[in-house]
mmCIF file of C-alpha atoms in Angstrom:
data_model
loop_
_atom_site.group_PDB
_atom_site.id
_atom_site.type_symbol
_atom_site.label_atom_id
_atom_site.label_comp_id
_atom_site.label_asym_id
_atom_site.label_seq_id
_atom_site.Cartn_x
_atom_site.Cartn_y
_atom_site.Cartn_z
ATOM 1 C CA MET A 23 -22.819 -72.196 20.376
ATOM 2 C CA SER A 24 -24.969 -75.312 20.530
ATOM 3 C CA ARG A 25 -22.978 -76.869 17.648
ATOM 4 C CA ILE A 26 -19.774 -76.372 19.631
ATOM 5 C CA VAL A 27 -21.329 -77.954 22.734
ATOM 6 C CA SER A 28 -22.675 -80.861 20.644
ATOM 7 C CA ALA A 29 -19.265 -81.392 19.036
ATOM 8 C CA LEU A 30 -17.562 -81.261 22.438
ATOM 9 C CA VAL A 31 -20.030 -83.789 23.891
ATOM 10 C CA ALA A 32 -19.437 -86.092 20.899
ATOM 11 C CA VAL A 33 -15.645 -85.902 21.361
ATOM 12 C CA LEU A 34 -15.918 -86.545 25.100
ATOM 13 C CA ALA A 35 -18.231 -89.516 24.493
ATOM 14 C CA THR A 36 -15.781 -90.972 21.968
ATOM 15 C CA VAL A 37 -12.830 -90.535 24.343
ATOM 16 C CA ALA A 38 -14.784 -92.014 27.283
ATOM 17 C CA SER A 39 -15.844 -94.979 25.163
ATOM 18 C CA ALA A 40 -12.262 -95.616 24.083
ATOM 19 C CA LEU A 41 -11.013 -95.419 27.679
ATOM 20 C CA LEU A 42 -13.689 -97.772 28.976
ATOM 21 C CA SER A 43 -13.132 -100.361 26.243
ATOM 22 C CA THR A 44 -9.312 -100.350 26.536
ATOM 23 C CA PRO A 45 -7.980 -102.917 29.016
ATOM 24 C CA GLY A 46 -6.082 -101.374 31.909
ATOM 25 C CA THR A 47 -2.309 -101.521 31.915
ATOM 26 C CA ALA A 48 -1.971 -101.564 35.691
ATOM 27 C CA ALA A 49 -2.598 -105.302 36.043
ATOM 28 C CA ALA A 50 -2.704 -108.034 33.440
ATOM 29 C CA ALA A 51 -5.960 -109.883 32.836
ATOM 30 C CA GLY A 52 -6.299 -112.766 35.289
ATOM 31 C CA ALA A 53 -3.471 -111.488 37.493
ATOM 32 C CA ASP A 54 -4.032 -111.377 41.244
ATOM 33 C CA ILE A 55 -1.153 -108.917 41.543
ATOM 34 C CA THR A 56 1.455 -107.370 39.280
ATOM 35 C CA CYS A 57 4.595 -105.600 40.532
ATOM 36 C CA THR A 58 6.699 -103.692 38.013
ATOM 37 C CA PRO A 59 9.860 -101.564 38.035
ATOM 38 C CA PRO A 60 11.135 -99.715 39.883
ATOM 39 C CA SER A 61 10.764 -103.072 41.699
ATOM 40 C CA SER A 62 14.372 -104.150 42.137
ATOM 41 C CA ALA A 63 16.732 -106.869 43.306
ATOM 42 C CA SER A 64 20.305 -106.974 44.545
ATOM 43 C CA LEU A 65 22.455 -110.088 44.753
ATOM 44 C CA LEU A 66 25.724 -109.758 46.688
ATOM 45 C CA PHE A 67 28.640 -112.215 46.782
ATOM 46 C CA ASP A 68 31.095 -112.454 49.699
ATOM 47 C CA PRO A 69 33.860 -112.923 48.734
ATOM 48 C CA PRO A 70 33.287 -111.643 45.178
ATOM 49 C CA ALA A 71 32.659 -114.382 42.616
ATOM 50 C CA THR A 72 35.490 -115.333 40.249
ATOM 51 C CA ASN A 73 35.911 -117.943 37.566
ATOM 52 C CA TYR A 74 37.622 -120.198 40.162
ATOM 53 C CA PRO A 75 35.425 -122.336 42.470
ATOM 54 C CA GLN A 76 35.111 -121.006 46.014
ATOM 55 C CA ASP A 77 32.782 -120.984 48.993
ATOM 56 C CA MET A 78 30.801 -117.765 49.368
ATOM 57 C CA THR A 79 27.896 -116.115 51.142
ATOM 58 C CA LEU A 80 25.035 -114.933 48.929
ATOM 59 C CA THR A 81 22.697 -112.160 50.057
ATOM 60 C CA VAL A 82 19.615 -111.302 48.029
ATOM 61 C CA SER A 83 17.269 -108.406 48.650
ATOM 62 C CA ARG A 84 14.150 -107.706 46.599
ATOM 63 C CA GLN A 85 11.864 -104.663 46.751
ATOM 64 C CA TYR A 86 8.452 -104.960 45.079
ATOM 65 C CA GLY A 87 6.469 -101.896 44.118
ATOM 66 C CA PRO A 88 4.480 -100.419 42.706
ATOM 67 C CA CYS A 89 2.169 -103.414 42.891
ATOM 68 C CA VAL A 90 -1.395 -103.417 41.597
ATOM 69 C CA SER A 91 -4.017 -105.984 42.599
ATOM 70 C CA ALA A 92 -7.664 -106.188 41.593
ATOM 71 C CA THR A 93 -8.393 -108.676 44.394
ATOM 72 C CA ARG A 94 -6.238 -107.020 47.091
ATOM 73 C CA PRO A 95 -5.932 -103.286 46.349
ATOM 74 C CA ASP A 96 -4.492 -102.733 49.833
ATOM 75 C CA ILE A 97 -1.305 -104.580 48.817
ATOM 76 C CA THR A 98 0.892 -102.041 47.030
ATOM 77 C CA SER A 99 4.442 -103.160 47.832
ATOM 78 C CA GLY A 100 6.521 -105.887 49.429
ATOM 79 C CA HIS A 101 10.044 -107.035 50.198
ATOM 80 C CA SER A 102 12.088 -110.206 50.494
ATOM 81 C CA THR A 103 15.578 -110.888 51.851
ATOM 82 C CA ALA A 104 17.614 -114.052 52.208
ATOM 83 C CA THR A 105 21.193 -115.033 52.989
ATOM 84 C CA GLY A 106 22.818 -118.393 52.357
ATOM 85 C CA THR A 107 26.140 -120.067 51.754
ATOM 86 C CA ALA A 108 27.240 -121.852 48.615
ATOM 87 C CA SER A 109 30.187 -124.174 48.075
ATOM 88 C CA GLY A 110 32.433 -124.316 45.018
ATOM 89 C CA LYS A 111 30.653 -121.544 43.113
ATOM 90 C CA THR A 112 31.963 -119.490 40.198
ATOM 91 C CA CYS A 113 30.573 -116.750 37.976
ATOM 92 C CA LEU A 114 29.380 -119.490 35.615
ATOM 93 C CA SER A 115 27.319 -120.910 38.507
ATOM 94 C CA LEU A 116 24.940 -118.008 37.942
ATOM 95 C CA LEU A 117 23.739 -119.735 34.792
ATOM 96 C CA GLY A 118 21.457 -122.759 34.620
ATOM 97 C CA ALA A 119 18.420 -123.889 36.582
ATOM 98 C CA ASN A 120 17.620 -124.633 40.221
ATOM 99 C CA ALA A 121 14.806 -124.692 42.775
ATOM 100 C CA LEU A 122 14.037 -121.449 44.555
ATOM 101 C CA THR A 123 11.771 -120.299 47.388
ATOM 102 C CA ILE A 124 10.920 -116.599 47.691
ATOM 103 C CA PRO A 125 9.267 -115.446 50.938
ATOM 104 C CA ILE A 126 7.597 -112.045 50.483
ATOM 105 C CA THR A 127 6.346 -109.745 53.233
ATOM 106 C CA TRP A 128 3.716 -107.349 51.871
ATOM 107 C CA ASN A 129 3.120 -103.780 53.050
ATOM 108 C CA THR A 130 0.064 -105.096 54.977
ATOM 109 C CA GLY A 131 2.310 -107.315 57.127
ATOM 110 C CA GLU A 132 0.937 -110.458 55.441
ATOM 111 C CA THR A 133 3.239 -112.911 53.688
ATOM 112 C CA SER A 134 3.358 -115.124 50.613
ATOM 113 C CA VAL A 135 5.775 -117.973 49.937
ATOM 114 C CA LEU A 136 6.585 -118.559 46.267
ATOM 115 C CA SER A 137 8.124 -121.936 45.415
ATOM 116 C CA GLY A 138 9.364 -122.829 41.961
ATOM 117 C CA ASN A 139 12.246 -123.306 39.590
ATOM 118 C CA ASN A 140 14.387 -120.629 38.046
ATOM 119 C CA VAL A 141 16.313 -120.537 34.800
ATOM 120 C CA SER A 142 19.180 -118.083 34.399
ATOM 121 C CA SER A 143 20.573 -117.077 31.028
ATOM 122 C CA LEU A 144 23.141 -114.602 29.803
ATOM 123 C CA ALA A 145 22.433 -112.562 26.691
ATOM 124 C CA GLY A 146 24.808 -109.775 25.831
ATOM 125 C CA ALA A 147 25.691 -107.954 29.035
ATOM 126 C CA GLY A 148 22.500 -108.946 30.861
ATOM 127 C CA LEU A 149 21.708 -111.848 33.140
ATOM 128 C CA THR A 150 18.007 -112.776 33.106
ATOM 129 C CA VAL A 151 16.558 -114.957 35.860
ATOM 130 C CA VAL A 152 13.006 -116.249 35.318
ATOM 131 C CA THR A 153 11.364 -118.166 38.160
ATOM 132 C CA THR A 154 7.986 -119.878 37.717
ATOM 133 C CA GLY A 155 5.963 -121.887 40.198
ATOM 134 C CA THR A 156 3.168 -121.746 42.754
ATOM 135 C CA VAL A 157 2.348 -119.603 45.769
ATOM 136 C CA THR A 158 2.513 -122.349 48.418
ATOM 137 C CA SER A 159 1.276 -120.381 51.431
ATOM 138 C CA GLY A 160 -0.032 -117.046 52.595
ATOM 139 C CA VAL A 161 -1.752 -114.412 50.491
ATOM 140 C CA PHE A 162 -2.549 -115.661 46.952
ATOM 141 C CA ALA A 163 -1.941 -119.322 47.998
ATOM 142 C CA GLY A 164 -2.636 -121.713 45.121
ATOM 143 C CA ALA A 165 -1.959 -119.135 42.404
ATOM 144 C CA THR A 166 0.900 -119.487 39.928
ATOM 145 C CA PHE A 167 3.595 -116.872 39.458
ATOM 146 C CA VAL A 168 6.211 -115.571 37.037
ATOM 147 C CA HIS A 169 9.111 -113.680 38.663
ATOM 148 C CA THR A 170 11.621 -112.097 36.260
ATOM 149 C CA ILE A 171 14.809 -110.251 37.162
ATOM 150 C CA VAL A 172 17.083 -108.637 34.598
ATOM 151 C CA TYR A 173 20.555 -107.824 35.908
ATOM 152 C CA PRO A 174 22.411 -105.641 33.405
ATOM 153 C CA SER A 175 26.104 -106.218 34.017
ATOM 154 C CA THR A 176 29.188 -106.384 31.849
ATOM 155 C CA ASN A 177 30.959 -107.624 34.998
ATOM 156 C CA VAL A 178 29.273 -111.029 34.518
ATOM 157 C CA LEU A 179 30.902 -111.401 31.100
ATOM 158 C CA LEU A 180 34.294 -110.231 32.346
ATOM 159 C CA CYS A 181 34.142 -112.570 35.329
ATOM 160 C CA ASN A 182 33.203 -115.553 33.168
ATOM 161 C CA VAL A 183 36.317 -115.090 31.022
ATOM 162 C CA GLY A 184 38.603 -114.494 34.014
ATOM 163 C CA LEU A 185 39.022 -110.734 33.582
ATOM 164 C CA GLY A 186 37.499 -109.626 36.839
ATOM 165 C CA THR A 187 35.411 -110.463 39.862
ATOM 166 C CA LEU A 188 31.727 -110.022 40.606
ATOM 167 C CA SER A 189 30.789 -108.536 43.967
ATOM 168 C CA GLY A 190 27.130 -107.934 43.211
ATOM 169 C CA LEU A 191 24.315 -107.570 40.734
ATOM 170 C CA TYR A 192 21.521 -104.995 40.734
ATOM 171 C CA GLY A 193 18.488 -105.344 38.504
ATOM 172 C CA GLN A 194 14.812 -104.744 37.897
ATOM 173 C CA VAL A 195 12.005 -107.128 38.854
ATOM 174 C CA VAL A 196 8.628 -107.913 37.325
ATOM 175 C CA LEU A 197 6.401 -110.177 39.456
ATOM 176 C CA GLU A 198 3.032 -111.465 38.323
ATOM 177 C CA ILE A 199 0.884 -113.739 40.475
ATOM 178 C CA ILE A 200 -1.916 -115.296 38.438
ATOM 179 C CA THR A 201 -5.152 -116.994 39.472
ATOM 180 C CA PRO A 202 -5.338 -120.524 38.044
#
């Protein structure tokens, strides 16, 4: 019986050692906070985007969570919404680069304002939008961030070639705020 107990202790020690020496997957090294899917984003166009220039209202809504933070474990989720108008936009206007500000309200009621530049690219039937920059105010101020949204949508391709319209996009978000 003592050989079985000794063997069991040895196995448990090996497993515990492996777990303690393996970096956690919940938050990347150096990250103040990481939010992963099912974090999501929706982008709505009114009227729906076409391949002909038109004025439209854009509404974006982002839900962050689950979020994991070593420095602020009380922050577990957040959200951001914005509405604006755009002139002379088409489906192709979704591509390219521009400045972007993302105000986030965290589950604690605190806020962060992320300011940076985004680059949008279309690969296959997916539109990827990567925004990088700095947290300019609020929680995590001074840190840098990477905000990635992947919108899977064949409607983007169809709209770009004039075979349909685009009323909205729905995708998954990964947000990482990193201490400098």
